[in-house]
Amino acid sequence: AQRVTQPEKLLSVFKGAPVELKCNYSYSGSPELFWYVQYSRQRLQLLLRHISRESIKGFTADLNKGETSFHLKKPFAQEEDSAMYYCALSRPRGSARQLTFGSGTQLTVLP
Amino acid sequence: ETGVTQSPTHLIKTRGQQVTLRCSSQSGHNTVSWYQQALGQGPQFIFQYYREEENGRGNFPPRFSGLQFPNYSSELNVNALELDDSALYLCASSTDGYYGYTFGSGTRLTVV
């Protein structure tokens, strides 16, 4: 069974400090990993996906297959980064590609 | 380009009743998924439709059913509502899921 674990429900950092949101997964195979973000009073939106190896809004995430982790990182947090972050896993292309979400981490960036 | 729209935004139903939630997919998207998000939890996959056929289902009972129409809009139907069905129901559309899903704002269902 596939599972996504986000160990921290709440995370607070000061503006300008580095931030790391943890995500661990279990899946027998090679999944696709995503980070979704939900800002206050906005809908859930895709932040980044591991296949793209991209940096969005200064965030990056590296897939570590050995540790089955996909942690989200940003070197210098900004107040506008305050939001709920969800890590999600999907089966590889070609099959029903539903997302399995973690329970989320509420990030608060303090001034 | 329009996004994903869901209706209604809020709904209150009585236990045992039936409910239909609606979703209009983003233009060009042929895949739609429905998720249930309980308070304090991440979204949980209910089912997915691709070109009007169900092609994936999560761990939800048969009283949760759905439809996708030729214009790729979709419905989620829940029969015999239970108190635990109270949640935010999210619709998400995609071309094939590979590049991520576009989510709607959700329908908040309260069962009393």
PDB file of C-alpha atoms in Angstrom:
ATOM      1  CA  ALA A   1       0.000   0.000   0.000  1.00  0.00           C
ATOM      2  CA  GLN A   2       1.202   3.498  -0.712  1.00  0.00           C
ATOM      3  CA  ARG A   3       1.523   5.963   2.102  1.00  0.00           C
ATOM      4  CA  VAL A   4       2.832   9.493   2.621  1.00  0.00           C
ATOM      5  CA  THR A   5       3.942  10.697   6.033  1.00  0.00           C
ATOM      6  CA  GLN A   6       4.493  14.306   7.023  1.00  0.00           C
ATOM      7  CA  PRO A   7       5.735  14.111  10.614  1.00  0.00           C
ATOM      8  CA  GLU A   8       5.238  17.772  11.480  1.00  0.00           C
ATOM      9  CA  LYS A   9       1.714  19.171  11.649  1.00  0.00           C
ATOM     10  CA  LEU A  10       3.009  22.621  12.550  1.00  0.00           C
ATOM     11  CA  LEU A  11       6.292  24.332  11.722  1.00  0.00           C
ATOM     12  CA  SER A  12       7.319  27.872  12.591  1.00  0.00           C
ATOM     13  CA  VAL A  13      10.444  29.648  11.387  1.00  0.00           C
ATOM     14  CA  PHE A  14      11.597  33.250  11.339  1.00  0.00           C
ATOM     15  CA  LYS A  15      11.775  35.261   8.142  1.00  0.00           C
ATOM     16  CA  GLY A  16      15.103  34.714   6.427  1.00  0.00           C
ATOM     17  CA  ALA A  17      15.751  31.395   8.139  1.00  0.00           C
ATOM     18  CA  PRO A  18      16.037  28.138   6.202  1.00  0.00           C
ATOM     19  CA  VAL A  19      13.021  25.898   6.161  1.00  0.00           C
ATOM     20  CA  GLU A  20      12.633  22.173   5.532  1.00  0.00           C
ATOM     21  CA  LEU A  21       9.304  20.393   5.407  1.00  0.00           C
ATOM     22  CA  LYS A  22       9.699  16.662   5.750  1.00  0.00           C
ATOM     23  CA  CYS A  23       7.979  14.040   3.648  1.00  0.00           C
ATOM     24  CA  ASN A  24       8.525  10.291   3.716  1.00  0.00           C
ATOM     25  CA  TYR A  25       6.747   7.784   1.571  1.00  0.00           C
ATOM     26  CA  SER A  26       6.225   4.074   1.173  1.00  0.00           C
ATOM     27  CA  TYR A  27       5.610   2.613  -2.250  1.00  0.00           C
ATOM     28  CA  SER A  28       6.776  -0.555  -3.952  1.00  0.00           C
ATOM     29  CA  GLY A  29       8.072   0.896  -7.169  1.00  0.00           C
ATOM     30  CA  SER A  30       9.061   4.264  -8.585  1.00  0.00           C
ATOM     31  CA  PRO A  31       6.394   6.816  -7.703  1.00  0.00           C
ATOM     32  CA  GLU A  32       5.935  10.346  -8.838  1.00  0.00           C
ATOM     33  CA  LEU A  33       6.179  12.849  -6.003  1.00  0.00           C
ATOM     34  CA  PHE A  34       4.580  16.262  -5.710  1.00  0.00           C
ATOM     35  CA  TRP A  35       4.282  19.139  -3.304  1.00  0.00           C
ATOM     36  CA  TYR A  36       0.967  20.984  -3.168  1.00  0.00           C
ATOM     37  CA  VAL A  37       0.379  24.225  -1.283  1.00  0.00           C
ATOM     38  CA  GLN A  38      -2.746  25.877   0.038  1.00  0.00           C
ATOM     39  CA  TYR A  39      -2.517  29.545   0.975  1.00  0.00           C
ATOM     40  CA  SER A  40      -5.096  31.044   3.298  1.00  0.00           C
ATOM     41  CA  ARG A  41      -8.538  31.127   1.651  1.00  0.00           C
ATOM     42  CA  GLN A  42      -7.168  29.784  -1.629  1.00  0.00           C
ATOM     43  CA  ARG A  43      -7.507  26.454  -3.347  1.00  0.00           C
ATOM     44  CA  LEU A  44      -4.966  23.672  -3.302  1.00  0.00           C
ATOM     45  CA  GLN A  45      -2.357  24.225  -6.011  1.00  0.00           C
ATOM     46  CA  LEU A  46       0.652  22.398  -7.346  1.00  0.00           C
ATOM     47  CA  LEU A  47       3.943  23.796  -6.090  1.00  0.00           C
ATOM     48  CA  LEU A  48       6.422  21.461  -7.719  1.00  0.00           C
ATOM     49  CA  ARG A  49       6.933  17.920  -8.994  1.00  0.00           C
ATOM     50  CA  HIS A  50      10.069  15.850  -8.696  1.00  0.00           C
ATOM     51  CA  ILE A  51      10.248  14.901 -12.370  1.00  0.00           C
ATOM     52  CA  SER A  52      10.750  18.523 -13.334  1.00  0.00           C
ATOM     53  CA  ARG A  53      13.670  19.145 -10.965  1.00  0.00           C
ATOM     54  CA  GLU A  54      12.475  22.725 -10.791  1.00  0.00           C
ATOM     55  CA  SER A  55      12.663  25.500  -8.250  1.00  0.00           C
ATOM     56  CA  ILE A  56       9.398  27.308  -7.637  1.00  0.00           C
ATOM     57  CA  LYS A  57       9.247  30.400  -5.429  1.00  0.00           C
ATOM     58  CA  GLY A  58      12.700  29.438  -4.169  1.00  0.00           C
ATOM     59  CA  PHE A  59      11.558  25.971  -3.054  1.00  0.00           C
ATOM     60  CA  THR A  60      13.294  22.784  -4.127  1.00  0.00           C
ATOM     61  CA  ALA A  61      12.721  19.138  -3.322  1.00  0.00           C
ATOM     62  CA  ASP A  62      14.975  16.190  -3.984  1.00  0.00           C
ATOM     63  CA  LEU A  63      13.723  12.653  -4.253  1.00  0.00           C
ATOM     64  CA  ASN A  64      15.879  10.341  -2.127  1.00  0.00           C
ATOM     65  CA  LYS A  65      14.914   6.807  -3.073  1.00  0.00           C
ATOM     66  CA  GLY A  66      17.251   5.263  -0.511  1.00  0.00           C
ATOM     67  CA  GLU A  67      15.589   7.105   2.356  1.00  0.00           C
ATOM     68  CA  THR A  68      12.198   7.214   0.595  1.00  0.00           C
ATOM     69  CA  SER A  69      12.002  10.924   1.279  1.00  0.00           C
ATOM     70  CA  PHE A  70      11.002  14.033  -0.661  1.00  0.00           C
ATOM     71  CA  HIS A  71      11.712  16.910   1.678  1.00  0.00           C
ATOM     72  CA  LEU A  72      10.830  20.460   0.638  1.00  0.00           C
ATOM     73  CA  LYS A  73      13.470  23.097   1.264  1.00  0.00           C
ATOM     74  CA  LYS A  74      13.950  26.825   0.988  1.00  0.00           C
ATOM     75  CA  PRO A  75      17.123  28.614   2.086  1.00  0.00           C
ATOM     76  CA  PHE A  76      15.471  31.879   3.138  1.00  0.00           C
ATOM     77  CA  ALA A  77      11.836  31.768   4.220  1.00  0.00           C
ATOM     78  CA  GLN A  78       9.509  34.671   3.469  1.00  0.00           C
ATOM     79  CA  GLU A  79       6.312  35.649   5.274  1.00  0.00           C
ATOM     80  CA  GLU A  80       4.298  34.943   2.133  1.00  0.00           C
ATOM     81  CA  ASP A  81       5.423  31.309   2.350  1.00  0.00           C
ATOM     82  CA  SER A  82       3.076  30.808   5.297  1.00  0.00           C
ATOM     83  CA  ALA A  83       0.612  28.170   4.136  1.00  0.00           C
ATOM     84  CA  MET A  84      -0.411  24.526   4.417  1.00  0.00           C
ATOM     85  CA  TYR A  85       1.879  22.219   2.490  1.00  0.00           C
ATOM     86  CA  TYR A  86       0.947  18.731   1.349  1.00  0.00           C
ATOM     87  CA  CYS A  87       3.280  16.102  -0.001  1.00  0.00           C
ATOM     88  CA  ALA A  88       1.629  13.723  -2.454  1.00  0.00           C
ATOM     89  CA  LEU A  89       2.508  10.537  -4.319  1.00  0.00           C
ATOM     90  CA  SER A  90       1.216   9.175  -7.575  1.00  0.00           C
ATOM     91  CA  ARG A  91       1.660   5.924  -9.409  1.00  0.00           C
ATOM     92  CA  PRO A  92       3.862   6.065 -12.500  1.00  0.00           C
ATOM     93  CA  ARG A  93       2.470   7.137 -15.820  1.00  0.00           C
ATOM     94  CA  GLY A  94       0.163   4.701 -17.595  1.00  0.00           C
ATOM     95  CA  SER A  95      -2.009   3.687 -14.668  1.00  0.00           C
ATOM     96  CA  ALA A  96      -4.777   5.309 -12.661  1.00  0.00           C
ATOM     97  CA  ARG A  97      -2.837   8.232 -11.337  1.00  0.00           C
ATOM     98  CA  GLN A  98      -4.625   9.167  -8.185  1.00  0.00           C
ATOM     99  CA  LEU A  99      -2.772  11.153  -5.569  1.00  0.00           C
ATOM    100  CA  THR A 100      -2.062   9.882  -2.091  1.00  0.00           C
ATOM    101  CA  PHE A 101      -1.609  12.842   0.225  1.00  0.00           C
ATOM    102  CA  GLY A 102       0.114  13.267   3.530  1.00  0.00           C
ATOM    103  CA  SER A 103      -1.736  14.973   6.352  1.00  0.00           C
ATOM    104  CA  GLY A 104      -0.010  18.280   5.707  1.00  0.00           C
ATOM    105  CA  THR A 105       2.318  20.698   7.478  1.00  0.00           C
ATOM    106  CA  GLN A 106       1.167  24.182   8.431  1.00  0.00           C
ATOM    107  CA  LEU A 107       4.135  26.490   7.917  1.00  0.00           C
ATOM    108  CA  THR A 108       4.188  29.840   9.668  1.00  0.00           C
ATOM    109  CA  VAL A 109       6.943  32.301   8.853  1.00  0.00           C
ATOM    110  CA  LEU A 110       7.325  34.807  11.651  1.00  0.00           C
ATOM    111  CA  PRO A 111       8.442  38.409  11.016  1.00  0.00           C
TER     112      PRO A 111
ATOM    113  CA  GLU B   1      -8.670  29.567 -19.628  1.00  0.00           C
ATOM    114  CA  THR B   2     -11.115  28.716 -16.853  1.00  0.00           C
ATOM    115  CA  GLY B   3     -10.136  26.686 -13.814  1.00  0.00           C
ATOM    116  CA  VAL B   4     -12.050  23.986 -11.968  1.00  0.00           C
ATOM    117  CA  THR B   5     -15.373  25.130 -10.571  1.00  0.00           C
ATOM    118  CA  GLN B   6     -17.462  23.263  -8.034  1.00  0.00           C
ATOM    119  CA  SER B   7     -21.032  23.717  -6.871  1.00  0.00           C
ATOM    120  CA  PRO B   8     -22.480  24.249  -4.418  1.00  0.00           C
ATOM    121  CA  THR B   9     -19.859  25.731  -2.102  1.00  0.00           C
ATOM    122  CA  HIS B  10     -21.686  24.695   1.051  1.00  0.00           C
ATOM    123  CA  LEU B  11     -24.387  22.151   1.727  1.00  0.00           C
ATOM    124  CA  ILE B  12     -26.201  20.839   4.778  1.00  0.00           C
ATOM    125  CA  LYS B  13     -27.957  17.473   4.585  1.00  0.00           C
ATOM    126  CA  THR B  14     -29.672  15.154   7.003  1.00  0.00           C
ATOM    127  CA  ARG B  15     -28.390  11.667   7.750  1.00  0.00           C
ATOM    128  CA  GLY B  16     -29.857   9.135   5.327  1.00  0.00           C
ATOM    129  CA  GLN B  17     -30.380  11.653   2.523  1.00  0.00           C
ATOM    130  CA  GLN B  18     -28.681  11.654  -0.854  1.00  0.00           C
ATOM    131  CA  VAL B  19     -26.475  14.411  -2.280  1.00  0.00           C
ATOM    132  CA  THR B  20     -25.047  15.341  -5.680  1.00  0.00           C
ATOM    133  CA  LEU B  21     -21.980  17.521  -6.001  1.00  0.00           C
ATOM    134  CA  ARG B  22     -20.932  19.008  -9.316  1.00  0.00           C
ATOM    135  CA  CYS B  23     -17.643  19.879 -10.927  1.00  0.00           C
ATOM    136  CA  SER B  24     -16.689  21.633 -14.139  1.00  0.00           C
ATOM    137  CA  SER B  25     -13.213  20.639 -15.273  1.00  0.00           C
ATOM    138  CA  GLN B  26     -10.579  22.976 -16.577  1.00  0.00           C
ATOM    139  CA  SER B  27     -10.747  23.416 -20.337  1.00  0.00           C
ATOM    140  CA  GLY B  28      -8.817  20.680 -22.168  1.00  0.00           C
ATOM    141  CA  HIS B  29      -8.690  18.316 -19.192  1.00  0.00           C
ATOM    142  CA  ASN B  30     -10.102  14.826 -19.748  1.00  0.00           C
ATOM    143  CA  THR B  31      -9.372  13.317 -16.344  1.00  0.00           C
ATOM    144  CA  VAL B  32     -11.269  14.181 -13.181  1.00  0.00           C
ATOM    145  CA  SER B  33     -10.729  12.954  -9.659  1.00  0.00           C
ATOM    146  CA  TRP B  34     -12.701  13.426  -6.477  1.00  0.00           C
ATOM    147  CA  TYR B  35     -11.220  13.676  -3.016  1.00  0.00           C
ATOM    148  CA  GLN B  36     -12.651  13.822   0.478  1.00  0.00           C
ATOM    149  CA  GLN B  37     -10.847  16.005   2.983  1.00  0.00           C
ATOM    150  CA  ALA B  38     -11.821  15.624   6.606  1.00  0.00           C
ATOM    151  CA  LEU B  39     -10.884  18.354   9.064  1.00  0.00           C
ATOM    152  CA  GLY B  40      -7.168  18.313   9.813  1.00  0.00           C
ATOM    153  CA  GLN B  41      -6.419  15.634   7.240  1.00  0.00           C
ATOM    154  CA  GLY B  42      -5.015  15.531   3.751  1.00  0.00           C
ATOM    155  CA  PRO B  43      -7.346  14.823   0.831  1.00  0.00           C
ATOM    156  CA  GLN B  44      -8.303  11.157   0.366  1.00  0.00           C
ATOM    157  CA  PHE B  45      -8.880   9.753  -3.105  1.00  0.00           C
ATOM    158  CA  ILE B  46     -12.451   8.661  -3.830  1.00  0.00           C
ATOM    159  CA  PHE B  47     -12.378   7.830  -7.555  1.00  0.00           C
ATOM    160  CA  GLN B  48     -11.173   9.003 -10.932  1.00  0.00           C
ATOM    161  CA  TYR B  49     -12.778   9.223 -14.352  1.00  0.00           C
ATOM    162  CA  TYR B  50     -11.026   9.288 -17.703  1.00  0.00           C
ATOM    163  CA  ARG B  51     -13.081   9.946 -20.810  1.00  0.00           C
ATOM    164  CA  GLU B  52     -16.331   9.084 -19.017  1.00  0.00           C
ATOM    165  CA  GLU B  53     -15.131   5.804 -17.534  1.00  0.00           C
ATOM    166  CA  GLU B  54     -14.081   5.130 -13.957  1.00  0.00           C
ATOM    167  CA  ASN B  55     -10.415   4.080 -13.998  1.00  0.00           C
ATOM    168  CA  GLY B  56      -9.521   4.119 -10.338  1.00  0.00           C
ATOM    169  CA  ARG B  57     -11.250   3.948  -6.983  1.00  0.00           C
ATOM    170  CA  GLY B  58     -10.119   4.487  -3.421  1.00  0.00           C
ATOM    171  CA  ASN B  59     -11.330   2.800  -0.270  1.00  0.00           C
ATOM    172  CA  PHE B  60     -14.851   4.194  -0.306  1.00  0.00           C
ATOM    173  CA  PRO B  61     -18.118   2.206  -0.202  1.00  0.00           C
ATOM    174  CA  PRO B  62     -20.381   1.810  -3.262  1.00  0.00           C
ATOM    175  CA  ARG B  63     -22.767   4.475  -1.960  1.00  0.00           C
ATOM    176  CA  PHE B  64     -20.171   6.903  -3.304  1.00  0.00           C
ATOM    177  CA  SER B  65     -20.671   6.985  -7.061  1.00  0.00           C
ATOM    178  CA  GLY B  66     -19.849   9.312  -9.886  1.00  0.00           C
ATOM    179  CA  LEU B  67     -20.300  10.307 -13.476  1.00  0.00           C
ATOM    180  CA  GLN B  68     -18.241  12.113 -16.060  1.00  0.00           C
ATOM    181  CA  PHE B  69     -20.034  13.705 -18.992  1.00  0.00           C
ATOM    182  CA  PRO B  70     -18.899  14.174 -22.628  1.00  0.00           C
ATOM    183  CA  ASN B  71     -17.941  17.773 -21.866  1.00  0.00           C
ATOM    184  CA  TYR B  72     -15.765  16.354 -19.036  1.00  0.00           C
ATOM    185  CA  SER B  73     -17.871  17.874 -16.264  1.00  0.00           C
ATOM    186  CA  SER B  74     -18.484  15.495 -13.409  1.00  0.00           C
ATOM    187  CA  GLU B  75     -20.776  14.586 -10.541  1.00  0.00           C
ATOM    188  CA  LEU B  76     -20.201  12.916  -7.204  1.00  0.00           C
ATOM    189  CA  ASN B  77     -23.226  11.218  -5.685  1.00  0.00           C
ATOM    190  CA  VAL B  78     -23.428   9.999  -2.127  1.00  0.00           C
ATOM    191  CA  ASN B  79     -26.372   7.920  -0.963  1.00  0.00           C
ATOM    192  CA  ALA B  80     -27.529   7.159   2.567  1.00  0.00           C
ATOM    193  CA  LEU B  81     -25.476   9.968   4.063  1.00  0.00           C
ATOM    194  CA  GLU B  82     -23.729   9.323   7.356  1.00  0.00           C
ATOM    195  CA  LEU B  83     -22.415  11.826   9.882  1.00  0.00           C
ATOM    196  CA  ASP B  84     -18.830  10.837   8.985  1.00  0.00           C
ATOM    197  CA  ASP B  85     -19.435  11.970   5.421  1.00  0.00           C
ATOM    198  CA  SER B  86     -19.169  15.543   6.667  1.00  0.00           C
ATOM    199  CA  ALA B  87     -16.069  16.899   4.912  1.00  0.00           C
ATOM    200  CA  LEU B  88     -14.729  19.095   2.174  1.00  0.00           C
ATOM    201  CA  TYR B  89     -15.110  17.417  -1.213  1.00  0.00           C
ATOM    202  CA  LEU B  90     -12.546  18.397  -3.794  1.00  0.00           C
ATOM    203  CA  CYS B  91     -12.661  17.934  -7.528  1.00  0.00           C
ATOM    204  CA  ALA B  92      -9.427  17.940  -9.505  1.00  0.00           C
ATOM    205  CA  SER B  93      -8.839  17.756 -13.238  1.00  0.00           C
ATOM    206  CA  SER B  94      -5.853  17.014 -15.395  1.00  0.00           C
ATOM    207  CA  THR B  95      -4.831  15.967 -18.881  1.00  0.00           C
ATOM    208  CA  ASP B  96      -3.488  12.680 -17.555  1.00  0.00           C
ATOM    209  CA  GLY B  97      -2.286  13.408 -14.049  1.00  0.00           C
ATOM    210  CA  TYR B  98       1.338  13.365 -15.029  1.00  0.00           C
ATOM    211  CA  TYR B  99       1.799  17.086 -14.710  1.00  0.00           C
ATOM    212  CA  GLY B 100      -0.303  17.455 -11.617  1.00  0.00           C
ATOM    213  CA  TYR B 101      -3.928  18.211 -11.012  1.00  0.00           C
ATOM    214  CA  THR B 102      -5.829  21.498 -10.918  1.00  0.00           C
ATOM    215  CA  PHE B 103      -8.108  21.598  -7.907  1.00  0.00           C
ATOM    216  CA  GLY B 104     -11.420  23.300  -7.344  1.00  0.00           C
ATOM    217  CA  SER B 105     -12.267  25.219  -4.193  1.00  0.00           C
ATOM    218  CA  GLY B 106     -14.377  22.367  -2.896  1.00  0.00           C
ATOM    219  CA  THR B 107     -17.857  21.767  -1.544  1.00  0.00           C
ATOM    220  CA  ARG B 108     -18.230  21.782   2.219  1.00  0.00           C
ATOM    221  CA  LEU B 109     -20.779  19.098   3.116  1.00  0.00           C
ATOM    222  CA  THR B 110     -22.234  18.947   6.596  1.00  0.00           C
ATOM    223  CA  VAL B 111     -24.406  15.984   7.575  1.00  0.00           C
ATOM    224  CA  VAL B 112     -26.592  16.483  10.625  1.00  0.00           C
TER     225      VAL B 112
END
